[in-house]
Amino acid sequence: MKNMINASESPRKVPSHEITYCRLRDMILFGQLAPGQPVTIQGLTATLEAGMTPVREAIRKLTAEGALELQGNRRVSVPQLTVSQLDEIAFARLTIEPKLAQMATNHLRANDIAALARIDGEIDQAIAGGDVQRYLRGNFNFHFTLYERAEAPILLSIAQMLWLRFGPSLRVVCGRYGTANLPDRHGEALDAMRSGDAAQLAAALEGDIAQGIEQVRLSLPPSGI
Amino acid sequence: MKNMINASESPRKVPSHEITYCRLRDMILFGQLAPGQPVTIQGLTATLEAGMTPVREAIRKLTAEGALELQGNRRVSVPQLTVSQLDEIAFARLTIEPKLAQMATNHLRANDIAALARIDGEIDQAIAGGDVQRYLRGNFNFHFTLYERAEAPILLSIAQMLWLRFGPSLRVVCGRYGTANLPDRHGEALDAMRSGDAAQLAAALEGDIAQGIEQVRLSLPPSGI
DNA sequence: CATCGCCGGTTTTGATCATATCCTGTGCGT
DNA sequence: ACGCACAGGATATGATCAAAACCGGCGATG
């Protein structure tokens, strides 16, 4: 009986590289780091209060996910989106995410929907208050709380990858134009969830995603943000 | 004007972790490692003749790509596909790869098609000779030589990720049933390339992919391969 | 009396760090 | 302007610490 299933969660020792990875990921996802900004290992060891090895591993992982970019000369930076890359992301997101939403529909329980409604409320507050940081986190939470219910880990990981590439640019857009005309088709999505209409939910998500991408696209042409 | 584009490639120093990553990746992709097989860092430092740090970084990167799996107890192994994961991979591959093929169509030059035809010839030889290793490499080369012409790095990286998850299981199927009824719709694809018909090319790829996935699906139910 | 399960030590392996080495980019001197 | 030396930072190694798996013995039970 010693090594039992460890129901729920035991006080697991969380490895340092895991923590470092998450922290760095959030920094990228929610806009602490701007596109094009260089990232140094030793700088991160200071800001993340971690050793050099964990930071290196976090960077490797994020590089593999496309959230960071090796510049050839052993420098690392946050990538800047080009128009054609934005097109790729658009295609992939518009394919994967509605699918995830559709798959999630039948697994949604009442409390899931309640949680999503609450998150949507926070997003509205953030938009009203012009709180970019909070909007970004809320938006992320809304989408991925939904997607997780699809129980499709591979598609989920692809979606995360796409958000990692998309996040920094979205942050820049928010910073530039404020939270006024940010996408929020979440009400429509919540209606679809309540009626269990997978197709409608997928359509709502598709609209939300397309809107966000257009928002970013408008900011790109000058010189890749 | 000092650091010019460095046309083609300069004698770049290839970092050790890069080499290690590639070698380990190929081991997974072409079946040196079976699904479920545990992977130890110190074992790899021996077989790959690399230090501990490069191996660790390679593992992190491949973990991020889903080619390896952390088992919670800080052990690493090659993941075994479940049926539902295979469905996810099927959906994603059937979406992404035909798209890549379609995008590549207009960029294909005569010598690209010639190269693909040559690779297809090698695949045929491998199938005829029952050379699984060579078939897998040829098949990979055929698809990705084509996909690279799409000039869509993000979709390409997604496709690579999917192949990394798919590779080990395909290898098992090959080892079990031989190379007899492996997918090879490449002739059809080559015809489409020569006539520049993007839709037909996408359709051919779709058929090829679907066939490969079915092949693996048939082997799964017993107990996840 | 034989078998099963628990418990302890042993050993393998992973995580982290401190350090040595090398590369890249920069600035100074000619 | 060119080349050389310097500095900053990245790469890579080996050592050290800690956790987890492994193995063998002891005691309880049928």
XYZ file of N, CA, C and O (backbone and C1' of nucleotides) in Angstrom, chain C residues 1-3, chain D residues 28-30:
42
model
P 9.514 -27.731 10.223
O 8.361 -27.405 9.157
C 7.865 -28.493 8.357
C 7.187 -27.901 7.146
C 8.082 -26.940 6.337
O 7.908 -27.200 4.939
C 6.102 -25.815 7.016
P 8.879 -26.503 3.902
O 7.840 -25.592 3.099
C 6.667 -26.206 2.543
C 5.751 -25.121 2.015
C 6.425 -24.112 1.082
O 5.561 -23.830 -0.023
C 5.503 -22.972 2.944
P 6.042 -22.872 -1.222
O 5.188 -21.550 -0.979
C 3.784 -21.680 -0.697
C 3.232 -20.316 -0.324
C 3.720 -19.169 -1.198
O 2.605 -18.394 -1.600
C 4.061 -18.634 1.069
P 5.764 -11.594 13.979
O 4.476 -11.791 13.064
C 3.991 -10.685 12.312
C 3.001 -11.163 11.262
C 1.924 -12.109 11.827
O 0.662 -11.761 11.284
C 3.083 -13.174 10.051
P -0.686 -12.271 11.922
O -1.171 -13.292 10.803
C -1.242 -12.850 9.433
C -1.363 -14.053 8.511
C -2.385 -15.103 8.973
O -3.263 -15.401 7.905
C -0.352 -16.134 8.410
P -4.734 -15.976 8.155
O -4.757 -17.270 7.216
C -4.478 -17.128 5.813
C -4.023 -18.458 5.234
C -4.963 -19.632 5.558
O -5.119 -20.455 4.412
C -2.775 -20.129 6.321
